[in-house]
mmCIF file of C-alpha atoms in Angstrom:
data_model
loop_
_atom_site.group_PDB
_atom_site.id
_atom_site.type_symbol
_atom_site.label_atom_id
_atom_site.label_comp_id
_atom_site.label_asym_id
_atom_site.label_seq_id
_atom_site.Cartn_x
_atom_site.Cartn_y
_atom_site.Cartn_z
ATOM 1 C CA ASP W 1 71.319 130.829 82.105
ATOM 2 C CA GLY W 2 71.182 127.399 83.631
ATOM 3 C CA GLY W 3 69.473 124.727 81.864
ATOM 4 C CA ILE W 4 70.056 121.359 79.907
ATOM 5 C CA THR W 5 71.479 121.298 76.494
ATOM 6 C CA GLN W 6 71.085 118.683 73.887
ATOM 7 C CA SER W 7 72.817 118.740 70.692
ATOM 8 C CA PRO W 8 72.294 118.599 67.819
ATOM 9 C CA LYS W 9 68.872 119.039 67.364
ATOM 10 C CA TYR W 10 68.584 117.168 64.190
ATOM 11 C CA LEU W 11 70.856 114.328 63.315
ATOM 12 C CA PHE W 12 71.091 112.039 60.175
ATOM 13 C CA ARG W 13 73.108 108.740 59.849
ATOM 14 C CA LYS W 14 73.439 106.001 57.761
ATOM 15 C CA GLU W 15 72.225 102.327 59.144
ATOM 16 C CA GLY W 16 74.840 100.425 61.000
ATOM 17 C CA GLN W 17 76.642 103.485 62.203
ATOM 18 C CA ASN W 18 76.874 104.340 66.037
ATOM 19 C CA VAL W 19 75.975 107.793 66.926
ATOM 20 C CA THR W 20 76.583 109.758 70.225
ATOM 21 C CA LEU W 21 73.676 112.206 71.566
ATOM 22 C CA SER W 22 74.870 115.144 73.728
ATOM 23 C CA CYS W 23 73.494 116.099 76.967
ATOM 24 C CA GLU W 24 74.935 118.738 79.405
ATOM 25 C CA GLN W 25 73.413 120.360 82.315
ATOM 26 C CA ASN W 26 74.655 123.227 84.349
ATOM 27 C CA LEU W 27 71.893 123.208 87.118
ATOM 28 C CA ASN W 28 73.956 120.923 89.444
ATOM 29 C CA HIS W 29 71.521 118.295 89.300
ATOM 30 C CA ASP W 30 72.419 114.777 90.547
ATOM 31 C CA ALA W 31 70.053 112.814 88.412
ATOM 32 C CA MET W 32 69.865 112.498 84.646
ATOM 33 C CA TYR W 33 67.765 110.328 82.448
ATOM 34 C CA TRP W 34 67.611 109.610 78.667
ATOM 35 C CA TYR W 35 63.978 108.672 77.154
ATOM 36 C CA ARG W 36 62.811 107.834 73.662
ATOM 37 C CA GLN W 37 59.679 109.119 72.017
ATOM 38 C CA ASP W 38 58.057 107.648 68.975
ATOM 39 C CA PRO W 39 55.176 109.426 66.953
ATOM 40 C CA GLY W 40 52.103 109.647 69.110
ATOM 41 C CA GLN W 41 53.637 107.899 71.851
ATOM 42 C CA GLY W 42 54.566 108.767 75.575
ATOM 43 C CA LEU W 43 58.244 108.735 76.979
ATOM 44 C CA ARG W 44 60.156 105.573 77.251
ATOM 45 C CA LEU W 45 63.023 105.321 79.646
ATOM 46 C CA ILE W 46 66.162 104.096 78.063
ATOM 47 C CA TYR W 47 68.708 104.808 80.995
ATOM 48 C CA TYR W 48 69.026 106.821 84.182
ATOM 49 C CA SER W 49 71.772 107.797 86.429
ATOM 50 C CA GLN W 50 71.321 109.144 90.018
ATOM 51 C CA ILE W 51 74.940 109.891 90.868
ATOM 52 C CA VAL W 52 78.342 110.241 88.935
ATOM 53 C CA ASN W 53 79.919 106.781 87.717
ATOM 54 C CA ASP W 54 76.596 104.898 88.202
ATOM 55 C CA PHE W 55 73.673 104.137 86.081
ATOM 56 C CA GLN W 56 70.751 102.036 85.787
ATOM 57 C CA LYS W 57 68.768 100.420 82.496
ATOM 58 C CA GLY W 58 65.463 101.537 81.835
ATOM 59 C CA ASP W 59 62.966 99.756 80.099
ATOM 60 C CA ILE W 60 64.343 100.026 76.582
ATOM 61 C CA ALA W 61 68.059 99.876 77.029
ATOM 62 C CA GLU W 62 68.905 97.250 74.404
ATOM 63 C CA GLY W 63 70.993 98.825 71.574
ATOM 64 C CA TYR W 64 72.113 101.919 73.647
ATOM 65 C CA SER W 65 74.870 102.730 75.937
ATOM 66 C CA VAL W 66 75.618 105.566 78.386
ATOM 67 C CA SER W 67 78.383 107.057 80.689
ATOM 68 C CA ARG W 68 78.219 109.288 83.347
ATOM 69 C CA GLU W 69 82.201 110.438 84.080
ATOM 70 C CA LYS W 70 80.987 114.019 85.236
ATOM 71 C CA LYS W 71 78.053 115.283 86.950
ATOM 72 C CA GLU W 72 76.971 117.820 84.206
ATOM 73 C CA SER W 73 77.314 115.197 81.207
ATOM 74 C CA PHE W 74 75.133 112.022 80.574
ATOM 75 C CA PRO W 75 75.887 111.350 76.686
ATOM 76 C CA LEU W 76 73.944 108.575 74.884
ATOM 77 C CA THR W 77 75.343 106.415 72.310
ATOM 78 C CA VAL W 78 72.779 104.686 69.868
ATOM 79 C CA THR W 79 74.447 101.366 68.596
ATOM 80 C CA SER W 80 73.906 99.452 65.219
ATOM 81 C CA ALA W 81 72.433 96.819 67.498
ATOM 82 C CA GLN W 82 69.440 99.049 68.099
ATOM 83 C CA LYS W 83 66.894 97.898 65.535
ATOM 84 C CA ASN W 84 64.753 100.991 65.204
ATOM 85 C CA PRO W 85 66.924 103.927 66.170
ATOM 86 C CA THR W 86 64.944 106.677 64.324
ATOM 87 C CA ALA W 87 63.149 108.538 67.070
ATOM 88 C CA PHE W 88 62.900 111.958 68.914
ATOM 89 C CA TYR W 89 65.447 111.411 71.862
ATOM 90 C CA LEU W 90 64.713 113.422 75.273
ATOM 91 C CA CYS W 91 67.522 113.876 78.045
ATOM 92 C CA ALA W 92 66.019 115.432 81.496
ATOM 93 C CA SER W 93 67.583 116.174 84.955
ATOM 94 C CA SER W 94 66.360 116.509 88.451
ATOM 95 C CA ILE W 95 68.110 117.900 91.713
ATOM 96 C CA LYS W 96 67.823 114.579 93.272
ATOM 97 C CA GLY W 97 65.958 111.318 92.422
ATOM 98 C CA TYR W 98 62.768 112.358 93.955
ATOM 99 C CA THR W 99 62.147 115.868 92.664
ATOM 100 C CA GLU W 100 60.512 116.817 89.095
ATOM 101 C CA ALA W 101 62.730 116.627 86.116
ATOM 102 C CA PHE W 102 63.469 119.345 83.426
ATOM 103 C CA PHE W 103 64.065 118.547 79.648
ATOM 104 C CA GLY W 104 66.203 119.518 77.269
ATOM 105 C CA GLN W 105 64.902 120.515 73.731
ATOM 106 C CA GLY W 106 65.647 116.948 72.349
ATOM 107 C CA THR W 107 67.226 115.325 69.381
ATOM 108 C CA ARG W 108 65.536 113.985 66.530
ATOM 109 C CA LEU W 109 67.509 111.214 65.263
ATOM 110 C CA THR W 110 66.744 109.675 61.806
ATOM 111 C CA VAL W 111 68.641 106.912 60.419
ATOM 112 C CA VAL W 112 68.540 106.104 56.724
ATOM 113 C CA GLY N 1 55.675 95.074 86.918
ATOM 114 C CA GLN N 2 54.823 98.747 86.054
ATOM 115 C CA ASN N 3 51.851 100.256 84.221
ATOM 116 C CA ILE N 4 50.639 103.904 83.838
ATOM 117 C CA ASP N 5 47.394 104.537 82.120
ATOM 118 C CA GLN N 6 45.303 107.819 80.708
ATOM 119 C CA PRO N 7 43.166 108.069 77.924
ATOM 120 C CA THR N 8 44.564 108.476 74.414
ATOM 121 C CA GLU N 9 42.744 111.683 73.452
ATOM 122 C CA MET N 10 40.124 114.193 74.568
ATOM 123 C CA THR N 11 38.216 117.231 73.093
ATOM 124 C CA ALA N 12 36.923 120.160 75.038
ATOM 125 C CA THR N 13 35.436 123.551 74.442
ATOM 126 C CA GLU N 14 37.157 126.571 74.742
ATOM 127 C CA GLY N 15 36.179 128.274 78.424
ATOM 128 C CA ALA N 16 35.111 124.900 79.687
ATOM 129 C CA ILE N 17 36.805 122.577 81.991
ATOM 130 C CA VAL N 18 38.326 119.184 81.489
ATOM 131 C CA GLN N 19 39.480 116.341 83.670
ATOM 132 C CA ILE N 20 42.242 113.895 82.732
ATOM 133 C CA ASN N 21 42.640 110.660 84.548
ATOM 134 C CA CYS N 22 45.724 108.383 85.016
ATOM 135 C CA THR N 23 45.916 105.111 87.139
ATOM 136 C CA TYR N 24 49.087 103.688 87.940
ATOM 137 C CA GLN N 25 50.720 100.416 89.244
ATOM 138 C CA THR N 26 54.200 100.705 90.451
ATOM 139 C CA SER N 27 56.161 98.488 92.876
ATOM 140 C CA GLY N 28 57.110 101.757 94.652
ATOM 141 C CA PHE N 29 56.017 105.225 94.655
ATOM 142 C CA ASN N 30 57.954 108.547 95.218
ATOM 143 C CA GLY N 31 55.560 111.003 93.503
ATOM 144 C CA LEU N 32 53.084 111.798 90.792
ATOM 145 C CA PHE N 33 54.041 114.393 88.034
ATOM 146 C CA TRP N 34 51.907 116.052 85.360
ATOM 147 C CA TYR N 35 53.749 117.610 82.200
ATOM 148 C CA GLN N 36 52.467 119.329 79.081
ATOM 149 C CA GLN N 37 53.917 118.694 75.730
ATOM 150 C CA HIS N 38 53.166 120.683 72.641
ATOM 151 C CA ALA N 39 54.030 118.941 69.359
ATOM 152 C CA GLY N 40 57.804 118.601 68.324
ATOM 153 C CA GLU N 41 58.612 120.341 71.769
ATOM 154 C CA ALA N 42 59.986 118.942 75.116
ATOM 155 C CA PRO N 43 57.767 118.389 78.023
ATOM 156 C CA THR N 44 57.181 120.912 80.485
ATOM 157 C CA PHE N 45 56.554 120.688 84.304
ATOM 158 C CA LEU N 46 52.811 121.259 85.446
ATOM 159 C CA SER N 47 52.095 119.955 88.687
ATOM 160 C CA TYR N 48 53.663 117.383 91.518
ATOM 161 C CA ASN N 49 51.790 115.312 94.147
ATOM 162 C CA VAL N 50 53.148 113.126 96.705
ATOM 163 C CA LEU N 51 50.418 113.257 99.278
ATOM 164 C CA ASP N 52 46.924 112.562 99.062
ATOM 165 C CA GLY N 53 44.697 115.240 98.093
ATOM 166 C CA LEU N 54 44.511 118.368 95.580
ATOM 167 C CA GLU N 55 47.160 120.851 94.622
ATOM 168 C CA GLU N 56 46.142 123.908 92.941
ATOM 169 C CA LYS N 57 48.380 126.258 90.536
ATOM 170 C CA GLY N 58 46.361 128.740 88.887
ATOM 171 C CA ARG N 59 44.257 127.111 85.920
ATOM 172 C CA PHE N 60 45.475 123.874 86.819
ATOM 173 C CA SER N 61 44.972 121.431 89.687
ATOM 174 C CA SER N 62 46.117 118.021 90.372
ATOM 175 C CA PHE N 63 44.678 115.358 92.551
ATOM 176 C CA LEU N 64 46.214 112.037 93.859
ATOM 177 C CA SER N 65 44.630 109.008 95.781
ATOM 178 C CA ARG N 66 47.592 106.800 96.504
ATOM 179 C CA SER N 67 45.218 103.988 97.916
ATOM 180 C CA LYS N 68 43.532 103.876 94.686
ATOM 181 C CA GLY N 69 46.496 104.291 92.334
ATOM 182 C CA TYR N 70 44.834 107.403 90.847
ATOM 183 C CA SER N 71 45.599 110.882 89.981
ATOM 184 C CA TYR N 72 43.601 113.568 87.733
ATOM 185 C CA LEU N 73 44.748 116.837 86.155
ATOM 186 C CA LEU N 74 42.139 119.623 86.052
ATOM 187 C CA LEU N 75 42.214 122.366 83.540
ATOM 188 C CA LYS N 76 39.852 125.306 84.035
ATOM 189 C CA GLU N 77 38.869 128.193 81.656
ATOM 190 C CA LEU N 78 40.481 126.107 78.909
ATOM 191 C CA GLN N 79 42.203 128.276 76.139
ATOM 192 C CA MET N 80 43.339 127.160 72.463
ATOM 193 C CA LYS N 81 46.843 127.289 73.504
ATOM 194 C CA ASP N 82 46.152 124.359 76.062
ATOM 195 C CA SER N 83 45.618 122.117 72.834
ATOM 196 C CA ALA N 84 48.734 119.791 73.555
ATOM 197 C CA SER N 85 49.717 116.153 75.269
ATOM 198 C CA TYR N 86 49.350 115.850 78.740
ATOM 199 C CA LEU N 87 51.607 113.212 80.218
ATOM 200 C CA CYS N 88 51.390 111.653 83.633
ATOM 201 C CA ALA N 89 54.430 110.439 85.444
ATOM 202 C CA VAL N 90 55.003 108.228 88.458
ATOM 203 C CA ARG N 91 58.398 108.112 90.208
ATOM 204 C CA ASP N 92 58.780 104.295 90.924
ATOM 205 C CA GLY N 93 61.091 103.946 93.831
ATOM 206 C CA TYR N 94 61.915 104.242 97.451
ATOM 207 C CA ASN N 95 64.011 106.585 99.693
ATOM 208 C CA GLN N 96 63.906 109.794 97.800
ATOM 209 C CA GLY N 97 65.056 107.919 94.310
ATOM 210 C CA GLY N 98 63.863 105.799 91.741
ATOM 211 C CA LYS N 99 63.103 105.797 87.864
ATOM 212 C CA LEU N 100 60.682 108.310 86.468
ATOM 213 C CA ILE N 101 57.985 106.488 84.258
ATOM 214 C CA PHE N 102 55.614 108.115 81.776
ATOM 215 C CA GLY N 103 52.103 107.091 80.628
ATOM 216 C CA GLN N 104 51.433 107.373 76.785
ATOM 217 C CA GLY N 105 50.144 110.746 77.012
ATOM 218 C CA THR N 106 46.644 112.224 76.401
ATOM 219 C CA GLU N 107 46.237 114.528 73.411
ATOM 220 C CA LEU N 108 43.885 117.436 74.165
ATOM 221 C CA SER N 109 42.111 119.301 71.623
ATOM 222 C CA VAL N 110 40.641 122.430 72.591
ATOM 223 C CA LYS N 111 37.909 123.806 69.842
ATOM 224 C CA PRO N 112 36.419 127.343 69.615
#
């Protein structure tokens, strides 16, 4: 079955550690996105990529990094520079930059 | 700049009709999307408008006025399972691309 897979579903890390969240899609979509959602809030864009080997910062990119070496994969690294990393992280993809986006099931990151 | 506004919460009665409004200000426009999100889950796509007018899909309809920067989602024959957060999103860009920006979401409670 085609879809977007985020792993793991729950992730715990100690403060000061970098952590990488996985996002893989087998939908042959060109565009991929990373969002952060805090309790009772909407989705805020961290990074997005419309083509392999290219990506752009969203509204809250500070403390995060990404890579897009393969069309299928768009991993997000939460670095120790991110002040409040505890949140629900959602990855999405779309066929092109103008079509609807489909979401993975999300990774809930807790930093203690 | 960019701004997407929608009411924080709404309450409606089972079997009734509810309209959720969304206003937006973005530098570019490449389509407006509505998503439904149940607590703790990923958003799921509901509707897409790129031209002015009404798009109907079963119990759900969405309207767009680009000149007014305004959209609404209309839910008919409300069911208890429609209790969820409804997210308005705008693709801010040109030439079939651009980042997908979300509003803060409207929490809809359906009462018996």
